[in-house]
Coordinates of C-alpha atoms in Angstrom, one line a residue:
X1 CA -37.8 53.6 12.3
X2 CA -35.3 53.7 14.7
X3 CA -36.6 51.0 16.9
X4 CA -36.8 49.3 13.5
X5 CA -33.1 49.5 12.4
X6 CA -32.5 49.1 16.4
X7 CA -33.9 45.3 16.0
X8 CA -31.9 44.5 12.6
X9 CA -28.7 45.4 14.5
X10 CA -29.6 42.9 17.0
X11 CA -30.4 40.8 14.2
X12 CA -27.2 40.7 12.8
X13 CA -25.2 41.0 16.2
X14 CA -26.9 38.3 17.1
X15 CA -26.4 36.0 14.4
X16 CA -22.6 37.3 14.2
X17 CA -22.1 36.0 17.8
X18 CA -23.4 32.3 16.8
X19 CA -21.6 32.1 14.4
X20 CA -18.5 33.4 15.5
X21 CA -18.9 30.8 18.4
X22 CA -19.5 27.9 16.0
X23 CA -16.5 29.1 14.2
X24 CA -14.7 28.9 17.6
X25 CA -16.1 25.2 18.6
X26 CA -15.4 23.6 15.0
X27 CA -11.3 23.2 15.2
X28 CA -11.4 19.4 16.2
X29 CA -9.4 18.9 19.7
X30 CA -5.4 18.0 18.8
X31 CA -4.3 15.1 21.0
X32 CA -1.7 15.8 24.2
X33 CA 0.7 13.0 22.1
X34 CA 1.0 10.7 19.9
X35 CA 0.9 7.1 19.7
X36 CA 3.8 5.8 17.3
X37 CA 3.5 2.1 16.7
X38 CA 6.8 0.1 15.0
X39 CA 6.4 -3.3 13.8
X40 CA 10.2 -5.2 14.8
X41 CA 9.7 -8.5 14.8
X42 CA 13.1 -9.7 16.7
X43 CA 15.3 -6.8 15.9
X44 CA 16.5 -6.2 19.2
X45 CA 17.8 -2.3 18.4
X46 CA 14.5 -1.3 17.0
X47 CA 14.3 1.6 20.0
X48 CA 17.8 3.0 19.0
X49 CA 17.0 2.2 14.9
X50 CA 14.1 3.9 14.7
X51 CA 14.7 6.9 17.3
X52 CA 15.9 9.7 14.2
X53 CA 11.9 8.8 12.9
X54 CA 10.1 9.6 16.2
X55 CA 12.7 13.0 17.1
X56 CA 11.9 13.7 13.2
X57 CA 7.8 13.0 14.2
X58 CA 7.5 15.3 17.2
X59 CA 8.8 18.3 15.1
X60 CA 6.6 17.4 11.9
X61 CA 3.7 17.6 14.6
X62 CA 4.2 19.4 17.4
X63 CA 3.1 16.7 19.9
X64 CA 5.2 14.8 21.8
X65 CA 5.5 11.2 20.4
X66 CA 5.2 7.8 22.4
X67 CA 6.9 4.5 20.3
X68 CA 4.9 1.0 21.1
X69 CA 7.2 -2.0 19.6
X70 CA 5.3 -4.2 18.1
X71 CA 6.0 -7.7 17.7
X72 CA 4.3 -8.3 14.0
X73 CA 2.0 -6.9 11.4
X74 CA -0.9 -9.2 13.5
X75 CA -0.2 -7.3 16.3
X76 CA 0.3 -3.4 14.6
X77 CA -3.3 -4.3 12.7
X78 CA -4.5 -5.1 16.1
X79 CA -3.6 -1.9 18.0
X80 CA -4.4 0.6 15.4
X81 CA -7.8 -0.9 15.0
X82 CA -7.9 -1.1 19.0
X83 CA -7.2 2.5 18.7
X84 CA -3.8 2.2 21.2
X85 CA -1.8 3.7 18.4
X86 CA -2.7 6.3 16.3
X87 CA 0.5 5.8 12.8
X88 CA 1.6 3.0 12.3
X89 CA 3.8 1.8 9.0
X90 CA 1.4 -1.7 7.2
X91 CA 1.9 -3.2 3.7
X92 CA -0.8 -2.9 1.7
X93 CA -2.5 -6.3 2.6
X94 CA -2.4 -5.3 6.3
X95 CA -3.5 -2.1 5.7
X96 CA -6.3 -3.7 3.2
X97 CA -7.0 -5.7 6.5
X98 CA -6.8 -3.5 8.9
X99 CA -9.7 -1.3 6.6
X100 CA -11.5 -4.3 6.5
X101 CA -12.1 -4.6 10.0
X102 CA -13.2 -1.6 11.3
X103 CA -13.1 1.5 8.2
X104 CA -11.2 3.1 11.0
X105 CA -7.6 3.4 9.3
X106 CA -6.6 5.9 7.2
X107 CA -3.4 5.8 4.7
X108 CA -1.3 8.9 3.9
X109 CA 1.7 8.2 2.0
X110 CA 4.0 5.8 0.2
X111 CA 7.7 4.5 -0.1
X112 CA 9.4 4.0 -3.2
X113 CA 12.3 2.3 -4.1
X114 CA 13.4 4.8 -6.2
X115 CA 12.8 8.1 -8.6
X116 CA 10.2 6.2 -10.3
X117 CA 6.6 5.7 -9.3
X118 CA 6.2 4.4 -5.7
X119 CA 4.0 1.4 -7.0
X120 CA 4.2 -1.7 -8.6
X121 CA 1.8 -4.1 -10.4
X122 CA 1.8 -8.2 -10.0
X123 CA 2.1 -9.1 -13.7
X124 CA 1.6 -12.6 -16.0
X125 CA 4.0 -13.5 -18.5
X126 CA 4.2 -15.9 -20.8
X127 CA 6.3 -16.9 -24.1
X128 CA 6.8 -14.3 -26.6
X129 CA 5.7 -15.3 -30.2
X130 CA 3.8 -18.2 -29.6
X131 CA 0.4 -18.7 -30.1
X132 CA -0.1 -17.9 -26.0
X133 CA 0.0 -14.2 -26.3
X134 CA -3.2 -12.6 -24.9
X135 CA -5.6 -14.5 -21.7
X136 CA -8.1 -15.4 -24.7
X137 CA -5.4 -17.1 -26.5
X138 CA -4.3 -18.5 -22.6
X139 CA -7.5 -20.0 -22.1
X140 CA -7.7 -24.0 -21.3
X141 CA -3.5 -24.0 -20.5
X142 CA -1.5 -24.1 -17.1
X143 CA -0.5 -20.6 -14.9
X144 CA 1.9 -21.1 -12.5
X145 CA 1.2 -19.6 -9.2
X146 CA 2.4 -18.9 -5.6
X147 CA 1.0 -20.4 -2.2
X148 CA -2.6 -19.0 -1.2
X149 CA -1.1 -16.1 0.6
X150 CA 1.2 -14.6 -1.5
X151 CA 0.4 -11.3 -2.3
X152 CA 1.8 -10.6 -6.1
X153 CA 1.8 -13.7 -7.2
X154 CA -1.6 -15.1 -6.2
X155 CA -3.9 -12.5 -4.1
X156 CA -3.8 -9.4 -5.8
X157 CA -3.6 -11.2 -9.9
X158 CA -6.4 -13.8 -8.9
X159 CA -8.6 -11.0 -7.3
X160 CA -8.5 -8.0 -9.8
X161 CA -8.6 -10.7 -12.9
X162 CA -11.8 -12.0 -11.4
X163 CA -12.3 -8.2 -11.5
X164 CA -11.8 -8.0 -15.1
X165 CA -14.0 -11.1 -15.9
X166 CA -11.4 -13.8 -15.9
X167 CA -11.9 -16.1 -13.6
X168 CA -8.4 -17.6 -13.4
X169 CA -9.5 -20.7 -11.9
X170 CA -12.4 -21.6 -14.7
X171 CA -10.1 -19.9 -17.4
X172 CA -6.7 -21.5 -17.2
X173 CA -6.7 -25.8 -17.0
X174 CA -5.2 -25.8 -13.9
X175 CA -2.9 -24.0 -11.2
X176 CA 0.2 -25.3 -10.8
X177 CA 1.9 -23.9 -7.0
X178 CA 6.1 -22.9 -7.9
X179 CA 8.3 -22.3 -5.6
X180 CA 8.5 -18.5 -5.8
X181 CA 7.5 -16.0 -8.8
X182 CA 11.6 -17.1 -10.7
X183 CA 10.7 -21.0 -10.5
X184 CA 7.1 -19.9 -12.5
X185 CA 9.2 -17.9 -14.9
X186 CA 11.0 -20.8 -15.0
X187 CA 8.4 -23.3 -15.7
X188 CA 7.2 -21.3 -18.6
X189 CA 11.0 -21.8 -20.5
X190 CA 10.6 -25.2 -20.0
X191 CA 7.2 -26.0 -21.0
X192 CA 5.5 -27.1 -17.3
X193 CA 3.3 -24.2 -17.6
X194 CA 2.2 -21.6 -20.3
X195 CA 2.1 -18.6 -17.8
X196 CA 3.2 -17.2 -14.5
X197 CA 2.1 -14.9 -12.0
X198 CA 4.5 -12.7 -10.7
X199 CA 5.6 -8.5 -10.3
X200 CA 7.0 -5.5 -11.7
X201 CA 8.2 -2.4 -11.3
X202 CA 7.5 -2.0 -14.5
X203 CA 9.3 1.0 -14.1
X204 CA 13.1 1.8 -16.0
X205 CA 13.7 -0.1 -19.0
X206 CA 12.1 -3.4 -20.2
X207 CA 15.1 -4.7 -22.0
X208 CA 16.4 -5.4 -18.8
X209 CA 13.5 -6.4 -17.0
X210 CA 12.6 -3.0 -15.7
X211 CA 14.2 -1.6 -12.3
X212 CA 12.6 -4.1 -9.8
X213 CA 10.8 -6.9 -10.1
X214 CA 10.5 -10.9 -11.3
X215 CA 12.0 -10.1 -14.8
X216 CA 14.4 -7.9 -13.5
X217 CA 15.4 -11.0 -11.0
X218 CA 16.0 -13.3 -13.7
X219 CA 17.4 -10.2 -16.5
X220 CA 20.4 -9.9 -13.7
X221 CA 20.6 -13.6 -12.7
X222 CA 21.7 -14.0 -16.9
X223 CA 20.0 -17.2 -17.0
X224 CA 18.7 -17.9 -21.0
X225 CA 15.3 -17.1 -22.5
X226 CA 14.8 -13.6 -20.6
X227 CA 14.4 -12.7 -24.1
X228 CA 10.9 -14.8 -24.7
X229 CA 9.8 -13.6 -22.1
X230 CA 5.9 -11.4 -22.5
X231 CA 4.0 -10.0 -20.0
X232 CA 0.4 -10.5 -21.6
X233 CA -1.9 -8.6 -18.0
X234 CA -0.6 -6.3 -15.4
X235 CA -3.0 -5.3 -12.1
X236 CA -3.4 -2.1 -11.6
X237 CA -0.9 -0.3 -9.7
X238 CA -0.2 -0.5 -6.0
X239 CA 1.8 1.0 -3.9
X240 CA 4.7 -0.5 -2.0
X241 CA 4.1 0.3 2.1
X242 CA 1.2 2.2 3.9
X243 CA 1.9 4.9 6.7
X244 CA -1.8 4.5 8.0
X245 CA -3.3 6.9 10.5
X246 CA -6.7 6.8 12.8
X247 CA -9.1 7.8 10.9
X248 CA -10.6 9.5 13.7
X249 CA -6.9 12.2 14.5
X250 CA -7.8 15.8 13.6
X251 CA -7.9 16.5 10.2
X252 CA -5.1 19.4 10.4
X253 CA -2.8 17.1 12.2
X254 CA -3.3 14.6 9.3
X255 CA -2.5 17.6 6.6
X256 CA 0.8 18.4 8.6
X257 CA 1.9 14.7 9.0
X258 CA 1.8 14.1 5.3
X259 CA 3.5 17.3 4.2
X260 CA 6.0 16.3 7.1
X261 CA 6.2 13.7 5.7
X262 CA 6.6 14.7 2.4
X263 CA 9.9 16.5 2.8
X264 CA 11.6 13.6 4.9
X265 CA 13.8 12.5 2.9
X266 CA 15.5 16.1 1.8
X267 CA 15.1 17.5 5.6
X268 CA 16.0 14.3 7.2
X269 CA 17.3 11.6 5.4
X270 CA 18.9 10.0 9.0
X271 CA 15.1 9.7 9.5
X272 CA 13.8 8.8 6.7
X273 CA 15.8 5.8 6.7
X274 CA 15.4 5.0 9.6
X275 CA 11.8 4.0 9.2
X276 CA 12.2 3.0 5.3
X277 CA 15.7 1.5 5.0
X278 CA 14.7 -0.4 2.0
X279 CA 12.7 1.8 0.2
X280 CA 14.8 5.1 0.4
X281 CA 13.0 6.8 -3.1
X282 CA 11.1 9.0 -0.6
X283 CA 7.3 9.6 0.3
X284 CA 4.6 10.0 -2.4
X285 CA 1.1 10.7 -0.6
X286 CA -1.4 8.0 -1.1
X287 CA -5.7 8.1 -0.3
X288 CA -8.0 4.9 0.6
X289 CA -8.4 4.3 -3.1
X290 CA -5.2 3.6 -4.4
X291 CA -5.0 0.2 -2.5
X292 CA -8.2 -1.0 -4.6
X293 CA -6.1 -3.5 -6.5
X294 CA -5.3 -5.1 -2.4
X295 CA -8.2 -4.1 -0.9
X296 CA -10.0 -6.3 -3.5
X297 CA -8.6 -9.5 -2.0
X298 CA -10.7 -9.0 1.2
X299 CA -13.6 -8.5 -0.1
X300 CA -16.7 -11.5 -0.5
X301 CA -16.9 -10.7 -4.2
X302 CA -13.7 -12.6 -4.4
X303 CA -13.4 -15.2 -1.9
X304 CA -14.2 -18.1 -3.9
X305 CA -11.8 -17.4 -6.9
X306 CA -9.2 -16.9 -4.5
X307 CA -9.7 -20.2 -2.0
X308 CA -7.3 -23.0 -2.1
X309 CA -8.7 -26.6 -2.3

């Protein structure tokens, strides 16, 4: 009986020892440093300007943070994909492009312009009160679009209309390229087209054209005809920015980063504005699926509708 008891205890101790060793080995090793990339274009004061953000990042991750200045978004995509940096702020489209290349990136937060949700929408606008107030009614009419690289006035709406079952090239008689989304609204009102692609925050008062976007710009301009415009279709919501990390960073570090960034506007407003001067509304958490409307623009299924003659 005693021998059997000793054997049982030995098995328990052995099992416990194995489990303890597994637990001890399971935490991911933290990097010695965090490599922060910043797109600076031609800003010669960039290093000094973003220094408050770099210092705040060191406090958040409790690691030295090295700053890498990058000339373009293309350089930023290449650097994060090639593993030369660990963290970078990208546009939604640049994040989608990076993910298309290697699926090795992960978004943590996005920033917003105000206290409304940090999202905007691609929209399709027509004339209010006319017979063209639905997508079906607009079939066979002329649609104003932006140039082929325009995210909100071409790529996102055409891809997401196609995802909704509407191939813009087949649905509309012709796609008319305009200089900008505001020109598209003018084209509706002067009869050059019957619908136009634009963007909007869809937050705040509709009577003022919402808080931001093409309709708001037109309202603020004081031009005639604003009340005659109506939104016929909207895309899914799109985050304004993408603060992205390498997916292979330890999960604990990514959680620490996201939590610290969420508090940054309150805890260190100068550091927040150093990295998001044009979007002062603060950070919100995001996940990969939040960028679905933009990710579609890089999918083979929508390449044909996005191709320009």
